[in-house]
Structure formats: C-alpha cells, structure tokens
Amino acid sequence: GENVEQHPSTLSVQEGDSAVIKCTYSDSASNYFPWYKQELGKRPQLIIDIRSNVGEKKDQRIAVTLNKTAKHFSLHITETQPEDSAVYFCAASIVDSNYQLIWGAGTKLIIKP
Amino acid sequence: NAGVTQTPKFQVLKTGQSMTLQCAQDMNHEYMSWYRQDPGMGLRLIHYSVGAGITDQGEVPNGYNVSRSTTEDFPLRLLSAAPSQTSVYFCASSYAGTRDTQYFGPGTRLTVL
C-alpha cells in the first residue's frame, strides 16, 4: 500500500525567510497530493493541492511542486509570517482507485520573530 | 451551514466502557471518514463511507465500528475502550471522495483510563 514520509518533523525559520517541507510517496499510481495546515488546538484545513498532471501550483505565498519521477512533492512558503506557525501535513491519494488518503506525520513550522 | 460537527468535545472513559462519537455534516457530502490523531503520527484513517449504507475499513479499524444510515450522520462506536484508544478523533467529509477538499470537524479528545 501507499506510504508517505514527511521531512523535517520540525522546522524553525526566521520571519520573512522561506520554508520548504518535503514529502515522498511510494505508490506511483498516486495522483492527488493535498497539503493541510493545523493550528494548535484546531482542525486541519486544506491550504493547497496538486494533481499529477501538473508540476507546480501557486497561491500567493504558498506553492507546491511535484516530481513524479522521484515520487516527491514539496510545500514552499515564502516571506513567512507569524501566522504561518502551525503543523503542516501532506497526503497522497490514488484517485478513483480507492478512497483513502495516506498522510505524512506532519511538520511543525516555527516562525521566529 | 454548520459544516461538520462533532460531539462530545471531550470524553473520559474507563477501560472496557463503550461509547459513540457523533459526527454530522450539512453539506450533502457523500464521503465521510473518521481519523485518529496521535502525537508524531499524523492522521490515521479508521473507517470511511462513500454514501448511506456503505462503509469500509481504513488503516486502523480494530476496536471501532461505524454505520451510515443517512447522508448526514456518521457515528463512530468504541466497543470496549482501551488506553491505546486515547487520542484526538476527527471526522471529515468531502463532496468528491479523496480527490477533493476534506472538511474536518472540531475533533473529540478522548482519554481512556
């Protein structure tokens, strides 16, 4: 079955700098890759997603890149702000094949003032 | 719309007790799922449903039962609580299975003594 590994587990960056979180997946049939943000004590919320027919997707300060050959995808946050502090989760899914999202273990992003 | 609601928010059980975690959504979503979240382990899928009357097991189904008699409700039953089931439980729903945004409930924090 699918396995998703996420690195690093904790990332501390200076406010204004960029942050990059990377996930690798095992099943080459995976074709949908969302990223969720979970603030302390809150529920996870989708921030961006990408499908396998696209190599990169941007939404303001957030971007996701996908390398199907290497089976990894990454979240890029530019010009980090204090409100970016949270735990970020990646996930992978084989769309139309099963109905399960497989999640990474999460990355705690700390923005230092 | 209330979105996805969960009750209770907090619960303490003794080993061997049973209980039901309630989940409801008012977005007419066909797909609903239950996750448990443990520190450092991300989100693990317990059970999911692709529509009323249809349920299936996820990654960690042992010790849990579900039913889906209506589109709106998806209760999770703990049959005989064990300390290993101490966790935060999230219910989620989406319009189009795992290829779409998952809307999470606020979570239930369960402690089993």
mmCIF file of C-alpha atoms in Angstrom:
data_model
loop_
_atom_site.group_PDB
_atom_site.id
_atom_site.type_symbol
_atom_site.label_atom_id
_atom_site.label_comp_id
_atom_site.label_asym_id
_atom_site.label_seq_id
_atom_site.Cartn_x
_atom_site.Cartn_y
_atom_site.Cartn_z
ATOM 1 C CA GLY A 1 0.000 0.000 0.000
ATOM 2 C CA GLU A 2 0.858 3.671 -0.141
ATOM 3 C CA ASN A 3 3.326 5.161 2.352
ATOM 4 C CA VAL A 4 4.050 8.858 2.776
ATOM 5 C CA GLU A 5 7.153 10.171 4.516
ATOM 6 C CA GLN A 6 7.409 13.806 5.526
ATOM 7 C CA HIS A 7 10.520 15.805 6.439
ATOM 8 C CA PRO A 8 11.564 17.585 8.530
ATOM 9 C CA SER A 9 9.468 16.890 11.615
ATOM 10 C CA THR A 10 10.269 20.368 12.951
ATOM 11 C CA LEU A 11 11.353 23.436 11.003
ATOM 12 C CA SER A 12 12.335 26.748 12.543
ATOM 13 C CA VAL A 13 12.807 29.758 10.254
ATOM 14 C CA GLN A 14 13.280 33.474 10.725
ATOM 15 C CA GLU A 15 10.254 35.620 9.935
ATOM 16 C CA GLY A 16 10.469 36.746 6.342
ATOM 17 C CA ASP A 17 12.538 33.752 5.231
ATOM 18 C CA SER A 18 11.262 30.842 3.141
ATOM 19 C CA ALA A 19 10.262 27.415 4.404
ATOM 20 C CA VAL A 20 10.275 24.147 2.462
ATOM 21 C CA ILE A 21 8.660 20.884 3.569
ATOM 22 C CA LYS A 22 9.153 17.716 1.544
ATOM 23 C CA CYS A 23 7.117 14.528 1.220
ATOM 24 C CA THR A 24 7.893 11.312 -0.588
ATOM 25 C CA TYR A 25 5.366 8.669 -1.575
ATOM 26 C CA SER A 26 5.734 5.050 -2.533
ATOM 27 C CA ASP A 27 2.881 4.221 -4.913
ATOM 28 C CA SER A 28 3.445 5.544 -8.428
ATOM 29 C CA ALA A 29 -0.331 5.352 -9.038
ATOM 30 C CA SER A 30 -0.925 8.186 -6.533
ATOM 31 C CA ASN A 31 -2.254 11.191 -8.385
ATOM 32 C CA TYR A 32 -3.628 13.680 -5.860
ATOM 33 C CA PHE A 33 -1.480 15.458 -3.257
ATOM 34 C CA PRO A 34 -3.034 17.904 -0.793
ATOM 35 C CA TRP A 35 -1.411 19.939 1.973
ATOM 36 C CA TYR A 36 -3.234 20.768 5.188
ATOM 37 C CA LYS A 37 -2.414 23.268 7.919
ATOM 38 C CA GLN A 38 -3.353 22.624 11.527
ATOM 39 C CA GLU A 39 -3.034 25.411 14.050
ATOM 40 C CA LEU A 40 -2.678 24.499 17.708
ATOM 41 C CA GLY A 41 -5.910 23.019 19.048
ATOM 42 C CA LYS A 42 -7.710 23.467 15.741
ATOM 43 C CA ARG A 43 -8.855 21.199 12.930
ATOM 44 C CA PRO A 44 -6.762 20.586 9.774
ATOM 45 C CA GLN A 45 -7.624 22.830 6.829
ATOM 46 C CA LEU A 46 -6.641 22.480 3.183
ATOM 47 C CA ILE A 47 -4.190 25.146 2.013
ATOM 48 C CA ILE A 48 -3.213 23.874 -1.427
ATOM 49 C CA ASP A 49 -3.321 20.712 -3.507
ATOM 50 C CA ILE A 50 -1.837 19.421 -6.739
ATOM 51 C CA ARG A 51 -2.758 16.694 -9.187
ATOM 52 C CA SER A 52 -0.338 14.504 -11.078
ATOM 53 C CA ASN A 53 -0.877 16.221 -14.415
ATOM 54 C CA VAL A 54 0.592 19.453 -13.011
ATOM 55 C CA GLY A 55 4.191 20.115 -11.970
ATOM 56 C CA GLU A 56 3.674 23.229 -9.877
ATOM 57 C CA LYS A 57 0.862 25.255 -8.369
ATOM 58 C CA LYS A 58 0.985 28.618 -6.614
ATOM 59 C CA ASP A 59 -1.377 30.537 -4.375
ATOM 60 C CA GLN A 60 0.081 33.841 -3.194
ATOM 61 C CA ARG A 61 2.940 32.962 -0.792
ATOM 62 C CA ILE A 62 2.344 29.222 -0.996
ATOM 63 C CA ALA A 63 3.449 26.865 -3.755
ATOM 64 C CA VAL A 64 3.577 23.125 -4.228
ATOM 65 C CA THR A 65 5.877 21.281 -6.626
ATOM 66 C CA LEU A 66 5.558 17.682 -7.772
ATOM 67 C CA ASN A 67 8.282 15.419 -9.165
ATOM 68 C CA LYS A 68 6.555 12.242 -10.375
ATOM 69 C CA THR A 69 9.774 10.579 -11.432
ATOM 70 C CA ALA A 70 11.316 10.910 -7.995
ATOM 71 C CA LYS A 71 7.935 10.471 -6.283
ATOM 72 C CA HIS A 72 8.172 13.502 -4.097
ATOM 73 C CA PHE A 73 6.305 16.757 -3.640
ATOM 74 C CA SER A 74 7.151 19.833 -1.639
ATOM 75 C CA LEU A 75 5.431 22.774 0.023
ATOM 76 C CA HIS A 76 7.123 26.160 -0.305
ATOM 77 C CA ILE A 77 6.145 29.118 1.849
ATOM 78 C CA THR A 78 7.792 32.439 1.024
ATOM 79 C CA GLU A 79 8.034 35.589 3.175
ATOM 80 C CA THR A 80 6.969 33.657 6.254
ATOM 81 C CA GLN A 81 4.813 35.412 8.833
ATOM 82 C CA PRO A 82 3.976 34.601 12.481
ATOM 83 C CA GLU A 83 0.567 33.262 11.437
ATOM 84 C CA ASP A 84 2.319 30.587 9.374
ATOM 85 C CA SER A 85 3.307 28.860 12.624
ATOM 86 C CA ALA A 86 1.412 25.562 12.637
ATOM 87 C CA VAL A 87 1.724 21.872 11.860
ATOM 88 C CA TYR A 88 1.616 21.070 8.151
ATOM 89 C CA PHE A 89 0.526 17.694 6.801
ATOM 90 C CA CYS A 90 0.970 16.270 3.329
ATOM 91 C CA ALA A 91 -1.127 13.437 1.963
ATOM 92 C CA ALA A 92 -1.397 11.248 -1.116
ATOM 93 C CA SER A 93 -4.311 9.517 -2.761
ATOM 94 C CA ILE A 94 -4.972 7.225 -5.684
ATOM 95 C CA VAL A 95 -7.992 8.996 -7.109
ATOM 96 C CA ASP A 96 -10.753 6.772 -8.430
ATOM 97 C CA SER A 97 -8.962 3.655 -7.260
ATOM 98 C CA ASN A 98 -9.633 3.642 -3.538
ATOM 99 C CA TYR A 99 -10.993 6.133 -1.116
ATOM 100 C CA GLN A 100 -8.146 6.555 1.290
ATOM 101 C CA LEU A 101 -5.848 9.490 1.886
ATOM 102 C CA ILE A 102 -2.479 8.443 3.302
ATOM 103 C CA TRP A 103 -0.954 11.142 5.473
ATOM 104 C CA GLY A 104 2.548 12.190 6.375
ATOM 105 C CA ALA A 105 3.451 12.503 10.062
ATOM 106 C CA GLY A 106 3.447 16.301 9.982
ATOM 107 C CA THR A 107 5.952 19.154 10.193
ATOM 108 C CA LYS A 108 5.842 21.676 12.995
ATOM 109 C CA LEU A 109 6.779 25.038 11.493
ATOM 110 C CA ILE A 110 8.045 27.648 13.931
ATOM 111 C CA ILE A 111 8.442 31.244 12.774
ATOM 112 C CA LYS A 112 10.976 33.126 14.851
ATOM 113 C CA PRO A 113 10.426 36.881 15.220
ATOM 114 C CA ASN B 1 -24.193 25.961 7.200
ATOM 115 C CA ALA B 2 -22.728 24.457 10.372
ATOM 116 C CA GLY B 3 -20.276 22.369 8.293
ATOM 117 C CA VAL B 4 -19.023 19.289 10.137
ATOM 118 C CA THR B 5 -19.984 18.998 13.784
ATOM 119 C CA GLN B 6 -18.743 16.526 16.378
ATOM 120 C CA THR B 7 -19.904 15.693 19.890
ATOM 121 C CA PRO B 8 -18.664 15.478 22.539
ATOM 122 C CA LYS B 9 -15.599 17.730 22.528
ATOM 123 C CA PHE B 10 -14.008 15.921 25.449
ATOM 124 C CA GLN B 11 -14.630 12.498 26.949
ATOM 125 C CA VAL B 12 -13.035 10.389 29.669
ATOM 126 C CA LEU B 13 -13.760 6.667 29.744
ATOM 127 C CA LYS B 14 -12.705 3.775 31.892
ATOM 128 C CA THR B 15 -11.187 0.695 30.277
ATOM 129 C CA GLY B 16 -13.921 -1.560 28.961
ATOM 130 C CA GLN B 17 -16.598 1.097 28.620
ATOM 131 C CA SER B 18 -18.289 1.706 25.291
ATOM 132 C CA MET B 19 -19.384 4.946 23.723
ATOM 133 C CA THR B 20 -20.367 6.600 20.463
ATOM 134 C CA LEU B 21 -18.713 9.654 18.958
ATOM 135 C CA GLN B 22 -21.182 11.627 16.909
ATOM 136 C CA CYS B 23 -20.449 13.291 13.573
ATOM 137 C CA ALA B 24 -22.849 15.193 11.347
ATOM 138 C CA GLN B 25 -22.496 17.347 8.234
ATOM 139 C CA ASP B 26 -25.000 19.584 6.473
ATOM 140 C CA MET B 27 -23.179 19.962 3.133
ATOM 141 C CA ASN B 28 -24.785 16.928 1.473
ATOM 142 C CA HIS B 29 -21.384 15.257 1.153
ATOM 143 C CA GLU B 30 -21.395 11.614 0.155
ATOM 144 C CA TYR B 31 -17.909 10.829 1.501
ATOM 145 C CA MET B 32 -17.276 10.805 5.253
ATOM 146 C CA SER B 33 -14.382 9.471 7.269
ATOM 147 C CA TRP B 34 -13.013 9.077 10.763
ATOM 148 C CA TYR B 35 -9.393 9.680 11.727
ATOM 149 C CA ARG B 36 -7.424 9.436 14.912
ATOM 150 C CA GLN B 37 -4.539 11.779 15.541
ATOM 151 C CA ASP B 38 -1.703 10.801 17.842
ATOM 152 C CA PRO B 39 1.425 12.889 18.502
ATOM 153 C CA GLY B 40 4.084 12.374 15.825
ATOM 154 C CA MET B 41 1.900 10.000 13.801
ATOM 155 C CA GLY B 42 -0.236 12.288 11.697
ATOM 156 C CA LEU B 43 -3.763 11.290 10.811
ATOM 157 C CA ARG B 44 -4.688 7.630 10.526
ATOM 158 C CA LEU B 45 -7.884 6.556 8.832
ATOM 159 C CA ILE B 46 -10.188 4.387 10.946
ATOM 160 C CA HIS B 47 -13.277 3.914 8.750
ATOM 161 C CA TYR B 48 -14.837 5.688 5.821
ATOM 162 C CA SER B 49 -18.106 5.778 3.923
ATOM 163 C CA VAL B 50 -18.813 6.670 0.300
ATOM 164 C CA GLY B 51 -22.552 7.021 0.852
ATOM 165 C CA ALA B 52 -25.501 5.999 3.004
ATOM 166 C CA GLY B 53 -25.405 2.283 3.715
ATOM 167 C CA ILE B 54 -21.794 1.871 2.548
ATOM 168 C CA THR B 55 -18.831 1.719 4.918
ATOM 169 C CA ASP B 56 -15.325 0.308 4.712
ATOM 170 C CA GLN B 57 -12.246 -0.094 6.868
ATOM 171 C CA GLY B 58 -9.283 2.198 6.857
ATOM 172 C CA GLU B 59 -5.790 1.757 8.221
ATOM 173 C CA VAL B 60 -6.633 1.203 11.905
ATOM 174 C CA PRO B 61 -10.211 -0.197 12.211
ATOM 175 C CA ASN B 62 -9.787 -2.610 15.121
ATOM 176 C CA GLY B 63 -11.894 -1.740 18.157
ATOM 177 C CA TYR B 64 -14.181 0.605 16.230
ATOM 178 C CA ASN B 65 -17.495 0.217 14.419
ATOM 179 C CA VAL B 66 -19.330 2.621 12.131
ATOM 180 C CA SER B 67 -22.673 2.835 10.381
ATOM 181 C CA ARG B 68 -24.113 5.252 7.817
ATOM 182 C CA SER B 69 -27.886 5.207 7.856
ATOM 183 C CA THR B 70 -28.226 8.762 6.489
ATOM 184 C CA THR B 71 -26.089 11.045 4.335
ATOM 185 C CA GLU B 72 -25.726 13.495 7.228
ATOM 186 C CA ASP B 73 -24.589 11.268 10.116
ATOM 187 C CA PHE B 74 -21.593 9.005 10.572
ATOM 188 C CA PRO B 75 -21.206 7.833 14.199
ATOM 189 C CA LEU B 76 -18.107 6.034 15.456
ATOM 190 C CA ARG B 77 -18.575 3.400 18.154
ATOM 191 C CA LEU B 78 -15.892 2.265 20.544
ATOM 192 C CA LEU B 79 -16.863 -1.238 21.554
ATOM 193 C CA SER B 80 -14.675 -1.764 24.636
ATOM 194 C CA ALA B 81 -12.390 1.185 25.294
ATOM 195 C CA ALA B 82 -8.682 0.573 25.854
ATOM 196 C CA PRO B 83 -5.934 3.018 26.917
ATOM 197 C CA SER B 84 -4.420 2.647 23.420
ATOM 198 C CA GLN B 85 -7.516 4.413 22.080
ATOM 199 C CA THR B 86 -6.636 7.610 23.908
ATOM 200 C CA SER B 87 -6.387 10.089 21.061
ATOM 201 C CA VAL B 88 -7.990 13.014 19.276
ATOM 202 C CA TYR B 89 -10.656 11.878 16.838
ATOM 203 C CA PHE B 90 -11.576 13.857 13.745
ATOM 204 C CA CYS B 91 -14.496 13.320 11.457
ATOM 205 C CA ALA B 92 -14.223 14.668 7.906
ATOM 206 C CA SER B 93 -16.433 14.920 4.863
ATOM 207 C CA SER B 94 -15.985 15.818 1.230
ATOM 208 C CA TYR B 95 -18.054 16.170 -1.924
ATOM 209 C CA ALA B 96 -15.890 14.013 -4.143
ATOM 210 C CA GLY B 97 -14.141 11.389 -2.046
ATOM 211 C CA THR B 98 -10.399 11.756 -1.585
ATOM 212 C CA ARG B 99 -9.905 13.868 -4.730
ATOM 213 C CA ASP B 100 -11.468 16.899 -3.083
ATOM 214 C CA THR B 101 -11.160 19.138 -0.029
ATOM 215 C CA GLN B 102 -11.682 17.289 3.229
ATOM 216 C CA TYR B 103 -13.736 19.354 5.695
ATOM 217 C CA PHE B 104 -12.863 18.397 9.240
ATOM 218 C CA GLY B 105 -14.942 18.621 12.370
ATOM 219 C CA PRO B 106 -13.530 20.278 15.511
ATOM 220 C CA GLY B 107 -12.402 16.969 16.986
ATOM 221 C CA THR B 108 -13.114 14.907 20.095
ATOM 222 C CA ARG B 109 -10.380 14.472 22.680
ATOM 223 C CA LEU B 110 -10.796 11.031 24.232
ATOM 224 C CA THR B 111 -8.939 9.765 27.279
ATOM 225 C CA VAL B 112 -9.225 6.135 28.354
ATOM 226 C CA LEU B 113 -8.083 5.398 31.897
#
